[in-house]
CSV table of C-alpha atoms in Angstrom, one decimal:
chain,number,residue,atom,x,y,z
A,1,UNK,CA,137.9,204.7,223.9
A,2,UNK,CA,135.8,203.0,226.6
A,3,UNK,CA,138.7,202.8,229.0
A,4,UNK,CA,139.5,206.5,228.5
A,5,UNK,CA,135.8,207.4,228.8
A,6,UNK,CA,135.8,208.9,225.3
A,7,UNK,CA,132.6,206.9,224.7
A,8,UNK,CA,130.3,205.8,227.5
A,9,UNK,CA,128.1,203.2,225.8
A,10,UNK,CA,129.4,200.8,223.2
A,11,UNK,CA,125.9,200.0,221.8
A,12,UNK,CA,125.1,203.7,221.4
A,13,UNK,CA,128.5,204.3,219.7
A,14,UNK,CA,128.1,201.4,217.3
A,15,UNK,CA,124.5,202.4,216.3
A,16,UNK,CA,125.7,206.0,215.8
A,17,UNK,CA,123.8,207.7,218.6
A,18,UNK,CA,126.9,208.8,220.4
A,19,UNK,CA,128.6,210.2,217.3
A,20,UNK,CA,125.7,212.3,216.1
A,21,UNK,CA,124.3,209.8,213.6
A,22,UNK,CA,120.9,209.4,215.3
A,23,UNK,CA,117.7,210.0,213.4
A,24,UNK,CA,118.0,213.8,213.8
A,25,UNK,CA,121.5,213.7,212.3
A,26,UNK,CA,120.0,211.9,209.3
A,27,UNK,CA,117.1,214.2,209.0
A,28,UNK,CA,116.5,215.5,205.5
A,29,UNK,CA,119.6,213.8,204.1
A,30,UNK,CA,117.4,212.2,201.4
A,31,UNK,CA,115.8,215.6,200.7
A,32,UNK,CA,119.2,217.2,200.1
A,33,UNK,CA,120.2,214.3,197.8
A,34,UNK,CA,117.0,214.7,195.9
A,35,UNK,CA,117.7,218.5,195.5
A,36,UNK,CA,121.1,217.6,194.1
A,37,UNK,CA,119.6,215.1,191.7
A,38,UNK,CA,116.9,217.6,190.5
A,39,UNK,CA,119.6,220.3,190.1
A,40,UNK,CA,121.6,217.9,187.9
A,41,UNK,CA,118.6,217.4,185.6
A,42,UNK,CA,117.9,221.2,185.5
A,43,UNK,CA,121.6,221.7,184.3
A,44,UNK,CA,121.1,219.0,181.7
A,45,UNK,CA,118.0,220.8,180.4
A,46,UNK,CA,120.2,223.9,180.0
A,47,UNK,CA,117.8,226.2,181.8
A,48,UNK,CA,118.5,229.2,184.0
A,49,UNK,CA,117.3,228.4,187.5
A,50,UNK,CA,117.5,229.9,191.0
A,51,UNK,CA,117.9,227.9,194.2
A,52,UNK,CA,116.1,228.4,197.4
A,53,UNK,CA,114.1,231.5,196.4
A,54,UNK,CA,111.5,233.1,198.6
A,55,UNK,CA,108.0,233.9,197.3
A,56,UNK,CA,108.7,237.6,198.1
A,57,UNK,CA,111.9,237.5,196.0
A,58,UNK,CA,109.9,236.1,193.0
A,59,UNK,CA,107.3,238.8,193.4
A,60,UNK,CA,109.8,241.7,193.4
A,61,UNK,CA,112.1,240.2,190.7
A,62,UNK,CA,109.4,239.6,188.1
A,63,UNK,CA,106.7,242.0,189.4
A,64,UNK,CA,104.1,239.2,189.9
A,65,UNK,CA,101.4,239.0,192.5
A,66,UNK,CA,101.6,235.7,194.3
A,67,UNK,CA,99.2,236.7,197.2
A,68,UNK,CA,96.9,233.8,196.1
A,69,UNK,CA,99.4,231.3,197.5
A,70,UNK,CA,100.8,233.5,200.3
A,71,UNK,CA,97.6,233.9,202.3
A,72,UNK,CA,97.4,237.5,201.0
A,73,UNK,CA,101.0,238.2,201.9
A,74,UNK,CA,100.8,236.9,205.5
A,75,UNK,CA,103.0,233.8,204.9
A,76,UNK,CA,106.2,233.2,203.2
A,77,UNK,CA,107.4,230.2,201.2
A,78,UNK,CA,110.9,229.2,200.0
A,79,UNK,CA,110.9,227.2,196.9
A,80,UNK,CA,113.7,224.7,196.2
A,81,UNK,CA,114.1,225.9,192.6
A,82,UNK,CA,112.6,228.6,190.4
A,83,UNK,CA,112.8,228.6,186.6
A,84,UNK,CA,111.7,231.6,184.6
A,85,UNK,CA,110.9,231.1,180.9
A,86,UNK,CA,109.6,233.8,178.6
A,87,UNK,CA,106.0,232.7,179.3
A,88,UNK,CA,106.0,231.2,182.7
A,89,UNK,CA,107.5,231.1,186.2
A,90,UNK,CA,108.0,227.6,187.4
A,91,UNK,CA,108.4,227.0,191.1
A,92,UNK,CA,109.7,223.6,192.0
A,93,UNK,CA,109.6,221.6,195.3
A,94,UNK,CA,111.5,218.4,195.7
A,95,UNK,CA,111.5,215.6,198.3
A,96,UNK,CA,112.2,212.0,198.7
A,97,UNK,CA,110.7,209.7,201.4
A,98,UNK,CA,112.2,206.4,202.3
A,99,UNK,CA,109.5,205.6,204.9
A,100,UNK,CA,105.9,206.5,205.5
A,101,UNK,CA,104.4,208.7,208.2
A,102,UNK,CA,102.4,211.8,208.9
A,103,UNK,CA,104.9,214.1,207.1
A,104,UNK,CA,104.0,212.6,203.7
A,105,UNK,CA,100.3,213.1,204.3
A,106,UNK,CA,100.8,216.7,205.4
A,107,UNK,CA,103.1,217.4,202.5
A,108,UNK,CA,100.6,216.0,200.0
A,109,UNK,CA,97.8,218.1,201.5
A,110,UNK,CA,99.9,221.2,201.6
A,111,UNK,CA,101.0,220.8,197.9
A,112,UNK,CA,97.4,220.0,196.9
A,113,UNK,CA,96.3,223.3,198.4
A,114,UNK,CA,99.2,225.2,196.6
A,115,UNK,CA,98.3,223.5,193.3
A,116,UNK,CA,94.7,224.7,193.6
A,117,UNK,CA,95.6,228.2,194.7
A,118,UNK,CA,98.3,228.6,192.0
A,119,UNK,CA,95.8,227.9,189.2
A,120,UNK,CA,94.5,231.5,189.6
A,121,UNK,CA,97.9,233.0,188.8
A,122,UNK,CA,98.6,233.6,185.1
A,123,UNK,CA,102.0,232.6,183.9
A,124,UNK,CA,102.8,230.6,187.1
A,125,UNK,CA,103.2,226.8,187.5
A,126,UNK,CA,103.9,224.7,190.6
A,127,UNK,CA,106.0,221.6,190.0
A,128,UNK,CA,106.5,218.9,192.5
A,129,UNK,CA,109.2,216.3,192.1
A,130,UNK,CA,108.9,213.5,194.7
A,131,UNK,CA,109.8,209.8,195.0
A,132,UNK,CA,110.6,207.1,197.4
A,133,UNK,CA,109.1,204.0,199.0
A,134,UNK,CA,107.4,206.0,201.7
A,135,UNK,CA,104.7,206.9,199.3
A,136,UNK,CA,103.5,203.3,199.2
A,137,UNK,CA,101.7,203.7,202.6
A,138,UNK,CA,100.5,207.2,201.7
A,139,UNK,CA,99.5,206.5,198.1
A,140,UNK,CA,95.9,207.8,198.6
A,141,UNK,CA,97.1,211.2,199.7
A,142,UNK,CA,99.5,211.3,196.8
A,143,UNK,CA,96.8,210.3,194.4
A,144,UNK,CA,94.6,213.1,195.6
A,145,UNK,CA,97.3,215.6,194.9
A,146,UNK,CA,98.1,213.9,191.6
A,147,UNK,CA,94.5,214.5,190.5
A,148,UNK,CA,94.8,218.2,191.2
A,149,UNK,CA,98.5,219.0,190.4
A,150,UNK,CA,99.3,219.1,186.7
A,151,UNK,CA,103.1,218.9,187.1
A,152,UNK,CA,104.0,216.1,189.6
A,153,UNK,CA,106.9,214.0,188.6
A,154,UNK,CA,109.4,211.4,189.9
A,155,UNK,CA,113.0,210.4,189.2
A,156,UNK,CA,111.9,208.3,186.2
A,157,UNK,CA,110.3,211.3,184.7
A,158,UNK,CA,113.5,213.3,185.0
A,159,UNK,CA,115.4,210.5,183.4
A,160,UNK,CA,113.0,210.7,180.5
A,161,UNK,CA,113.8,214.5,180.1
A,162,UNK,CA,110.7,216.0,181.6
A,163,UNK,CA,112.5,219.3,182.2
A,164,UNK,CA,113.4,219.6,178.5
A,165,UNK,CA,109.8,219.0,177.5
A,166,UNK,CA,108.3,221.2,180.3
A,167,UNK,CA,110.7,224.1,180.4
A,168,UNK,CA,111.7,224.8,176.8
């Protein structure tokens, strides 16, 4: 492959850069795996759920006003999962962080704000499922959100049937 100039740098090829396995190629792989895991637990709980649903879709489908969390309708948000029970609409965000960084802090701050804003909406609950070693370095931000957000869970909580307890 070197002789035929299919690859130009053996080191880059071995480390994955030349075949598209650089950091950008791995971006959000953990997030998608976490979504798949959460979906498996939603199935196990035998609840009807919707994937990747926009805030505007929720408003029109169930005739609910979510302007408190959409900056009066000026911003849009896509939720990873939505579960509608007879008494409540649950919107679920999922993520998994293997390493620390500014993304975790911004996510925690953003979800803290959503948690505070959503308290004003009757019959609406924000649920955050997150896990990973990255939270070790960002534990203070996670703790701040934990103190505000009633429904924050991790993989162990799902293994202990949190969805069955929460959604039924």
